[in-house]
Amino acid sequence: MSTLSREERKTVSIQRLTRSAVLLAAALVLGLIEGFLPPLPAPVPLRYGLANVAVMATLIFIGSFEAFSVAFLKSIFVFMTRGLIAGAVSMTGTLLSVGVMIALERLFKRRISIFLLSISGAIAHNIGQLIFLTLFMQYRISVLLVGPYLLVFGILTGILSGALLYAMMRPLQSFFRRNG
């Protein structure tokens, strides 16, 4: 039996929902900002993965279910604003990425480096998108040709996302500690 009263559990649930909504809004804003940045110089379209900062913050500060929800809803937003193909590509990459990050967090019992988490998520995101483009869109490009680029850019964008989250850790810790 829980030590929290029904009213306290309801308050905690509302706080989790509100915090998830704030981090979803952050993911959407970061995704929009990313749209204004020049594309990465690669043989396939690659983005910086800035919205992943909010997904990782959700995973670290709130939980797995909420991180999955933020990632899923972010991809729905891509679908609504950029169309079916962009939404599907985003969904496959994002869900594989958050799945890998959740698995790593559980495997390492929440004692994993932000940078390892971020790099793993970025590489998984790129792999998910490549799988979708290859299998469902019959994208005609050699995996051996783009694989090294996806790995290198996954590492670089993962380091970028990890660095941004690392820079935000103190304010985020303060916010989550102060409000709940």
XYZ file of C-alpha atoms in Angstrom:
180
model
C 0.000 0.000 0.000
C 1.300 3.462 -0.914
C 2.254 5.896 1.835
C 0.709 8.762 -0.124
C -2.929 9.652 0.294
C -5.238 9.642 -2.702
C -5.068 13.436 -2.872
C -1.252 13.418 -2.728
C -1.083 10.800 -5.514
C -3.404 12.960 -7.607
C -1.155 16.002 -7.046
C 1.947 13.998 -8.020
C 0.169 12.769 -11.167
C -0.831 16.296 -12.146
C 2.745 17.501 -11.564
C 4.124 14.727 -13.801
C 1.600 15.578 -16.521
C 2.334 19.309 -16.291
C 6.098 18.797 -16.376
C 5.756 16.431 -19.329
C 3.689 19.049 -21.151
C 6.345 21.710 -20.502
C 9.074 19.414 -21.826
C 6.920 18.500 -24.856
C 6.572 22.225 -25.579
C 10.363 22.554 -25.242
C 10.843 19.651 -27.690
C 8.504 21.290 -30.211
C 10.238 24.672 -29.916
C 13.672 23.080 -30.255
C 12.428 21.186 -33.324
C 11.164 24.431 -34.859
C 14.450 26.209 -34.123
C 16.304 23.309 -35.708
C 14.267 23.810 -38.876
C 15.884 27.231 -39.316
C 19.414 25.847 -39.073
C 21.301 24.809 -42.205
C 21.242 21.046 -42.847
C 24.216 18.928 -41.908
C 26.556 18.203 -44.844
C 25.762 14.520 -45.451
C 24.631 12.297 -48.346
C 21.207 11.905 -46.691
C 19.133 14.582 -44.963
C 20.260 14.821 -41.339
C 19.208 17.173 -38.570
C 20.833 18.202 -35.303
C 18.440 16.380 -32.957
C 17.895 19.322 -30.621
C 14.434 18.112 -29.560
C 16.147 15.049 -28.112
C 17.398 17.292 -25.294
C 13.828 17.641 -24.020
C 13.136 13.916 -24.471
C 16.262 13.025 -22.454
C 15.333 15.566 -19.753
C 11.900 13.949 -19.554
C 13.479 10.513 -19.184
C 15.929 11.661 -16.509
C 13.609 13.862 -14.450
C 10.153 12.339 -14.910
C 10.213 8.797 -16.250
C 10.219 6.320 -19.121
C 6.526 6.466 -19.962
C 6.568 10.247 -20.082
C 9.727 10.293 -22.227
C 8.111 7.874 -24.666
C 4.970 10.047 -24.700
C 6.934 13.257 -25.365
C 8.858 11.534 -28.176
C 5.672 10.108 -29.702
C 3.770 13.412 -29.534
C 6.763 15.265 -30.993
C 6.599 12.942 -33.998
C 2.839 13.497 -34.302
C 3.590 17.217 -34.461
C 6.090 16.571 -37.274
C 3.412 14.567 -39.085
C 0.897 17.427 -38.703
C 3.301 20.169 -39.790
C 5.547 18.474 -42.354
C 3.464 15.637 -43.752
C 3.112 11.871 -43.741
C 6.603 10.860 -44.871
C 8.430 13.304 -42.571
C 6.177 12.212 -39.701
C 6.798 8.520 -40.352
C 10.555 9.021 -40.657
C 10.524 11.037 -37.433
C 8.392 8.433 -35.670
C 10.631 5.467 -36.520
C 13.827 7.265 -35.586
C 12.414 8.856 -32.455
C 10.776 5.736 -31.070
C 13.856 3.585 -31.662
C 15.985 6.311 -30.070
C 13.854 6.661 -26.937
C 13.545 2.878 -26.678
C 17.328 2.512 -26.697
C 17.739 5.301 -24.147
C 15.116 3.760 -21.833
C 16.776 0.341 -22.142
C 20.209 1.808 -21.362
C 18.889 3.734 -18.375
C 17.346 0.570 -16.969
C 20.371 -1.582 -17.786
C 22.703 0.833 -16.000
C 20.171 1.494 -13.205
C 19.953 5.218 -14.018
C 23.745 5.601 -13.660
C 24.592 6.306 -17.279
C 26.445 9.304 -18.626
C 24.287 11.920 -20.321
C 26.713 11.821 -23.231
C 26.538 8.038 -23.650
C 22.752 8.219 -23.417
C 22.621 11.034 -25.970
C 25.061 9.493 -28.445
C 23.312 6.111 -28.251
C 19.950 7.789 -28.816
C 21.255 9.798 -31.781
C 22.787 6.744 -33.457
C 19.590 4.738 -32.855
C 17.562 7.614 -34.315
C 19.642 7.593 -37.487
C 19.372 3.804 -37.760
C 15.600 3.944 -37.297
C 15.230 6.507 -40.028
C 17.465 4.518 -42.372
C 15.430 1.372 -41.709
C 12.215 3.203 -42.547
C 13.614 4.774 -45.704
C 15.142 1.498 -46.887
C 12.291 -0.889 -46.079
C 9.155 1.175 -46.467
C 10.160 3.851 -48.937
C 12.521 1.579 -50.877
C 15.109 4.333 -50.659
C 17.867 3.325 -53.064
C 21.050 4.090 -51.203
C 23.789 1.801 -50.017
C 23.837 1.208 -46.282
C 27.607 0.775 -46.602
C 27.808 4.238 -48.163
C 25.677 6.108 -45.612
C 26.364 3.939 -42.552
C 29.661 5.611 -41.653
C 28.098 9.068 -42.095
C 25.164 8.123 -39.886
C 27.528 6.821 -37.221
C 29.782 9.901 -37.300
C 26.874 12.349 -37.365
C 25.099 10.353 -34.652
C 28.145 10.746 -32.450
C 28.490 14.472 -33.254
C 24.798 15.318 -32.805
C 24.700 13.134 -29.695
C 27.599 15.093 -28.216
C 25.803 18.353 -29.085
C 22.532 17.232 -27.466
C 24.380 15.842 -24.466
C 26.298 19.093 -24.031
C 23.098 21.138 -24.196
C 21.405 18.934 -21.608
C 24.527 18.944 -19.432
C 24.544 22.754 -19.532
C 20.884 22.749 -18.446
C 21.220 20.181 -15.638
C 21.561 22.618 -12.724
C 18.568 24.757 -13.725
C 16.510 21.634 -14.437
C 17.491 20.024 -11.123
C 16.598 23.243 -9.331
C 13.251 23.454 -11.115
C 12.295 19.840 -10.436
C 13.481 19.949 -6.810
C 11.753 23.260 -6.071
C 8.444 22.251 -7.611
C 7.920 18.830 -6.274
